[in-house]
mmCIF file of C-alpha atoms in Angstrom:
data_model
loop_
_atom_site.group_PDB
_atom_site.id
_atom_site.type_symbol
_atom_site.label_atom_id
_atom_site.label_comp_id
_atom_site.label_asym_id
_atom_site.label_seq_id
_atom_site.Cartn_x
_atom_site.Cartn_y
_atom_site.Cartn_z
ATOM 1 C CA MET A 34 0.000 0.000 0.000
ATOM 2 C CA SER A 35 1.377 3.429 -0.913
ATOM 3 C CA THR A 36 2.186 6.038 1.735
ATOM 4 C CA PRO A 37 -0.802 8.254 0.789
ATOM 5 C CA ASP A 38 -3.108 5.226 1.014
ATOM 6 C CA ARG A 39 -1.679 4.241 4.405
ATOM 7 C CA LEU A 40 -2.224 7.798 5.648
ATOM 8 C CA ILE A 41 -5.800 7.870 4.357
ATOM 9 C CA GLU A 42 -6.603 4.456 5.851
ATOM 10 C CA ALA A 43 -5.086 5.434 9.198
ATOM 11 C CA THR A 44 -7.107 8.644 9.201
ATOM 12 C CA ARG A 45 -10.314 6.778 8.339
ATOM 13 C CA GLU A 46 -9.784 4.406 11.241
ATOM 14 C CA LEU A 47 -8.905 7.151 13.702
ATOM 15 C CA LEU A 48 -11.813 9.372 12.656
ATOM 16 C CA TRP A 49 -14.162 6.434 13.269
ATOM 17 C CA GLU A 50 -12.625 5.674 16.670
ATOM 18 C CA ARG A 51 -11.772 9.143 17.987
ATOM 19 C CA GLY A 52 -13.448 11.790 15.838
ATOM 20 C CA TYR A 53 -11.746 14.736 14.170
ATOM 21 C CA VAL A 54 -10.510 16.545 17.290
ATOM 22 C CA GLY A 55 -9.180 13.312 18.797
ATOM 23 C CA THR A 56 -7.258 12.484 15.626
ATOM 24 C CA SER A 57 -3.909 14.234 15.764
ATOM 25 C CA PRO A 58 -1.404 14.358 12.910
ATOM 26 C CA LYS A 59 1.043 12.508 15.152
ATOM 27 C CA ALA A 60 -1.486 9.697 15.777
ATOM 28 C CA ILE A 61 -2.154 9.447 12.040
ATOM 29 C CA GLN A 62 1.562 9.215 11.291
ATOM 30 C CA GLN A 63 2.100 6.560 13.966
ATOM 31 C CA HIS A 64 -0.917 4.535 12.847
ATOM 32 C CA ALA A 65 0.203 4.736 9.210
ATOM 33 C CA GLY A 66 3.878 4.139 9.929
ATOM 34 C CA ALA A 67 4.728 7.336 8.059
ATOM 35 C CA GLY A 68 6.849 10.318 8.962
ATOM 36 C CA GLN A 69 5.733 13.907 9.274
ATOM 37 C CA GLY A 70 7.537 14.801 6.045
ATOM 38 C CA SER A 71 5.630 12.085 4.158
ATOM 39 C CA MET A 72 2.302 13.300 5.472
ATOM 40 C CA TYR A 73 2.907 16.909 4.508
ATOM 41 C CA HIS A 74 4.445 15.905 1.181
ATOM 42 C CA HIS A 75 1.177 14.225 0.144
ATOM 43 C CA PHE A 76 -1.395 16.347 1.988
ATOM 44 C CA ALA A 77 -1.584 20.055 2.800
ATOM 45 C CA GLY A 78 -2.473 19.261 6.408
ATOM 46 C CA LYS A 79 -4.917 17.463 8.656
ATOM 47 C CA PRO A 80 -8.065 18.976 7.035
ATOM 48 C CA ASP A 81 -6.893 17.896 3.564
ATOM 49 C CA LEU A 82 -6.106 14.382 4.762
ATOM 50 C CA ALA A 83 -9.372 14.162 6.706
ATOM 51 C CA LEU A 84 -11.300 15.180 3.594
ATOM 52 C CA ALA A 85 -9.598 12.417 1.570
ATOM 53 C CA ALA A 86 -10.417 9.923 4.335
ATOM 54 C CA ILE A 87 -14.047 11.028 4.619
ATOM 55 C CA ARG A 88 -14.477 10.840 0.845
ATOM 56 C CA ARG A 89 -13.057 7.311 0.776
ATOM 57 C CA THR A 90 -15.306 6.231 3.657
ATOM 58 C CA ALA A 91 -18.326 7.728 1.873
ATOM 59 C CA GLU A 92 -17.403 5.956 -1.381
ATOM 60 C CA GLU A 93 -17.043 2.655 0.465
ATOM 61 C CA LEU A 94 -20.433 3.059 2.136
ATOM 62 C CA ARG A 95 -22.068 3.886 -1.203
ATOM 63 C CA GLY A 96 -20.409 0.825 -2.740
ATOM 64 C CA THR A 97 -21.577 -1.497 0.029
ATOM 65 C CA ALA A 98 -25.107 -0.093 0.181
ATOM 66 C CA GLY A 99 -25.364 0.126 -3.602
ATOM 67 C CA GLY A 100 -24.362 -3.504 -3.994
ATOM 68 C CA LEU A 101 -27.228 -4.537 -1.731
ATOM 69 C CA LEU A 102 -29.810 -2.068 -3.012
ATOM 70 C CA ASP A 103 -29.044 -2.813 -6.667
ATOM 71 C CA ALA A 104 -29.095 -6.599 -6.183
ATOM 72 C CA PRO A 105 -31.766 -8.713 -7.827
ATOM 73 C CA GLY A 106 -34.995 -9.204 -5.945
ATOM 74 C CA THR A 107 -38.081 -7.388 -4.865
ATOM 75 C CA ALA A 108 -37.911 -3.951 -3.315
ATOM 76 C CA TYR A 109 -38.707 -5.495 0.070
ATOM 77 C CA GLU A 110 -35.913 -8.077 -0.326
ATOM 78 C CA ARG A 111 -33.369 -5.395 -1.242
ATOM 79 C CA ILE A 112 -34.381 -3.153 1.668
ATOM 80 C CA SER A 113 -34.285 -6.179 3.951
ATOM 81 C CA GLY A 114 -30.828 -7.067 2.659
ATOM 82 C CA TYR A 115 -29.633 -3.549 3.409
ATOM 83 C CA LEU A 116 -31.164 -3.476 6.915
ATOM 84 C CA LEU A 117 -30.048 -6.962 7.913
ATOM 85 C CA ARG A 118 -26.580 -6.969 6.345
ATOM 86 C CA GLU A 119 -23.671 -7.898 8.550
ATOM 87 C CA ARG A 120 -22.143 -4.790 10.106
ATOM 88 C CA ASP A 121 -20.178 -3.811 13.184
ATOM 89 C CA VAL A 122 -23.181 -2.294 14.935
ATOM 90 C CA LEU A 123 -21.372 -1.432 18.164
ATOM 91 C CA ARG A 124 -18.778 0.649 16.300
ATOM 92 C CA GLY A 125 -21.513 2.618 14.593
ATOM 93 C CA CYS A 126 -21.657 3.932 11.064
ATOM 94 C CA PRO A 127 -18.371 5.485 9.944
ATOM 95 C CA VAL A 128 -20.284 8.149 7.991
ATOM 96 C CA GLY A 129 -23.140 8.650 10.451
ATOM 97 C CA ARG A 130 -20.736 9.114 13.352
ATOM 98 C CA LEU A 131 -19.171 12.052 11.533
ATOM 99 C CA THR A 132 -22.493 13.912 11.835
ATOM 100 C CA MET A 133 -21.927 14.016 15.596
ATOM 101 C CA ASP A 134 -18.461 15.521 15.238
ATOM 102 C CA PRO A 135 -18.732 19.305 15.757
ATOM 103 C CA GLU A 136 -15.542 20.005 13.778
ATOM 104 C CA VAL A 137 -16.784 18.061 10.760
ATOM 105 C CA ILE A 138 -20.225 19.653 10.867
ATOM 106 C CA ALA A 139 -18.733 23.141 11.247
ATOM 107 C CA SER A 140 -16.691 22.688 8.055
ATOM 108 C CA ASP A 141 -18.658 22.922 4.814
ATOM 109 C CA GLU A 142 -15.861 21.060 3.029
ATOM 110 C CA LEU A 143 -15.646 18.144 5.501
ATOM 111 C CA ARG A 144 -19.423 17.923 5.903
ATOM 112 C CA ALA A 145 -20.128 17.838 2.142
ATOM 113 C CA PRO A 146 -19.229 14.158 1.468
ATOM 114 C CA VAL A 147 -21.205 13.123 4.568
ATOM 115 C CA ASP A 148 -24.283 15.070 3.448
ATOM 116 C CA GLU A 149 -23.914 13.846 -0.149
ATOM 117 C CA THR A 150 -23.718 10.223 0.968
ATOM 118 C CA ILE A 151 -26.790 10.444 3.182
ATOM 119 C CA ALA A 152 -28.674 12.243 0.394
ATOM 120 C CA TRP A 153 -27.589 9.552 -2.088
ATOM 121 C CA LEU A 154 -28.780 6.797 0.258
ATOM 122 C CA ARG A 155 -32.143 8.477 0.822
ATOM 123 C CA GLY A 156 -32.539 9.022 -2.914
ATOM 124 C CA ARG A 157 -31.724 5.415 -3.772
ATOM 125 C CA LEU A 158 -34.060 4.107 -1.077
ATOM 126 C CA THR A 159 -36.806 6.441 -2.331
ATOM 127 C CA GLU A 160 -36.432 4.922 -5.813
ATOM 128 C CA ILE A 161 -36.613 1.391 -4.425
ATOM 129 C CA VAL A 162 -39.708 2.125 -2.345
ATOM 130 C CA GLN A 163 -41.320 3.663 -5.444
ATOM 131 C CA GLU A 164 -40.452 0.508 -7.412
ATOM 132 C CA GLY A 165 -42.146 -1.533 -4.687
ATOM 133 C CA LEU A 166 -45.204 0.696 -4.800
ATOM 134 C CA ASP A 167 -45.368 0.418 -8.599
ATOM 135 C CA ARG A 168 -45.229 -3.384 -8.326
ATOM 136 C CA GLY A 169 -47.846 -3.530 -5.567
ATOM 137 C CA GLU A 170 -45.388 -4.800 -2.934
ATOM 138 C CA PHE A 171 -46.189 -2.069 -0.409
ATOM 139 C CA ALA A 172 -49.321 -0.437 0.900
ATOM 140 C CA PRO A 173 -50.243 2.257 -1.647
ATOM 141 C CA SER A 174 -50.367 4.947 1.039
ATOM 142 C CA LEU A 175 -46.613 4.791 1.753
ATOM 143 C CA PRO A 176 -44.814 8.035 0.829
ATOM 144 C CA PRO A 177 -41.510 6.888 -0.751
ATOM 145 C CA GLY A 178 -39.349 9.811 0.437
ATOM 146 C CA ASP A 179 -40.639 9.584 3.981
ATOM 147 C CA ILE A 180 -40.105 5.820 4.071
ATOM 148 C CA ALA A 181 -36.554 6.274 2.769
ATOM 149 C CA ALA A 182 -35.896 8.830 5.522
ATOM 150 C CA THR A 183 -37.343 6.378 8.056
ATOM 151 C CA ILE A 184 -35.017 3.603 6.862
ATOM 152 C CA VAL A 185 -31.961 5.849 7.193
ATOM 153 C CA ALA A 186 -33.127 7.126 10.598
ATOM 154 C CA THR A 187 -33.777 3.568 11.790
ATOM 155 C CA VAL A 188 -30.272 2.460 10.852
ATOM 156 C CA GLN A 189 -28.551 5.514 12.325
ATOM 157 C CA GLY A 190 -30.734 5.519 15.449
ATOM 158 C CA GLY A 191 -30.220 1.785 15.810
ATOM 159 C CA TYR A 192 -26.464 2.339 15.895
ATOM 160 C CA VAL A 193 -26.846 4.968 18.621
ATOM 161 C CA LEU A 194 -29.118 2.779 20.764
ATOM 162 C CA ALA A 195 -26.867 -0.258 20.331
ATOM 163 C CA ARG A 196 -23.771 1.709 21.318
ATOM 164 C CA ALA A 197 -25.565 3.175 24.343
ATOM 165 C CA SER A 198 -26.620 -0.269 25.600
ATOM 166 C CA GLY A 199 -23.497 -2.138 24.514
ATOM 167 C CA SER A 200 -25.695 -4.646 22.701
ATOM 168 C CA THR A 201 -26.852 -5.110 19.120
ATOM 169 C CA ASP A 202 -30.367 -5.986 20.335
ATOM 170 C CA ALA A 203 -31.791 -2.464 19.851
ATOM 171 C CA PHE A 204 -30.451 -2.239 16.295
ATOM 172 C CA ASP A 205 -31.760 -5.700 15.400
ATOM 173 C CA ALA A 206 -35.183 -4.976 16.904
ATOM 174 C CA ALA A 207 -35.462 -1.672 15.025
ATOM 175 C CA ALA A 208 -34.584 -3.330 11.704
ATOM 176 C CA ARG A 209 -37.046 -6.189 12.288
ATOM 177 C CA GLY A 210 -39.757 -3.741 13.368
ATOM 178 C CA LEU A 211 -39.347 -1.561 10.283
ATOM 179 C CA LEU A 212 -39.458 -4.607 8.020
ATOM 180 C CA ALA A 213 -42.623 -5.806 9.749
ATOM 181 C CA LEU A 214 -44.235 -2.410 9.125
ATOM 182 C CA LEU A 215 -43.196 -2.448 5.459
ATOM 183 C CA ALA A 216 -44.720 -5.918 5.072
ATOM 184 C CA LEU A 217 -48.131 -4.753 6.314
ATOM 185 C CA ARG A 218 -50.714 -4.583 3.566
ATOM 186 C CA PRO A 219 -54.107 -3.099 4.410
ATOM 187 C CA ASP A 220 -55.674 -4.903 1.436
ATOM 188 C CA ALA A 221 -54.522 -8.306 2.748
ATOM 189 C CA ALA A 222 -56.942 -8.243 5.685
#
């Protein structure tokens, strides 16, 4: 792995564990096994490196989510696959956690890839819910954009509740509950 890649990967890991303020250039260098000169040769400074790390994390999340949401199957199956996929629930979402970092949120540049990724996810989920509505999979009264927002909020809130309790139970229950609600069909009664 190249020095810039090692620096980016170290920064990604440290941002996830410690947040922006808790991630010092020295910690990044130690984690990456790179010297100060190497870091500043490849990146203008911590904000520049953090932006590269956040962008890579956002791209990875879009790749993972996109692979599940674009898979074959019904809309319900694809949403279920996204909600129930294997993830490190107790670590939280590497993108979602950045929304709780005051330094990231205060910076338009650092916040942009986070906001773009969440907007992309909501947009893709909105399309999938609409597909399900068009195929008669879901109750016709479901508003696609609101359901997409609910899916994202369930995942992000599930991470928070799981981390608070130290158990994945809250996340798992939220995902199962949302899927049960999506499966309800008023015309099936």
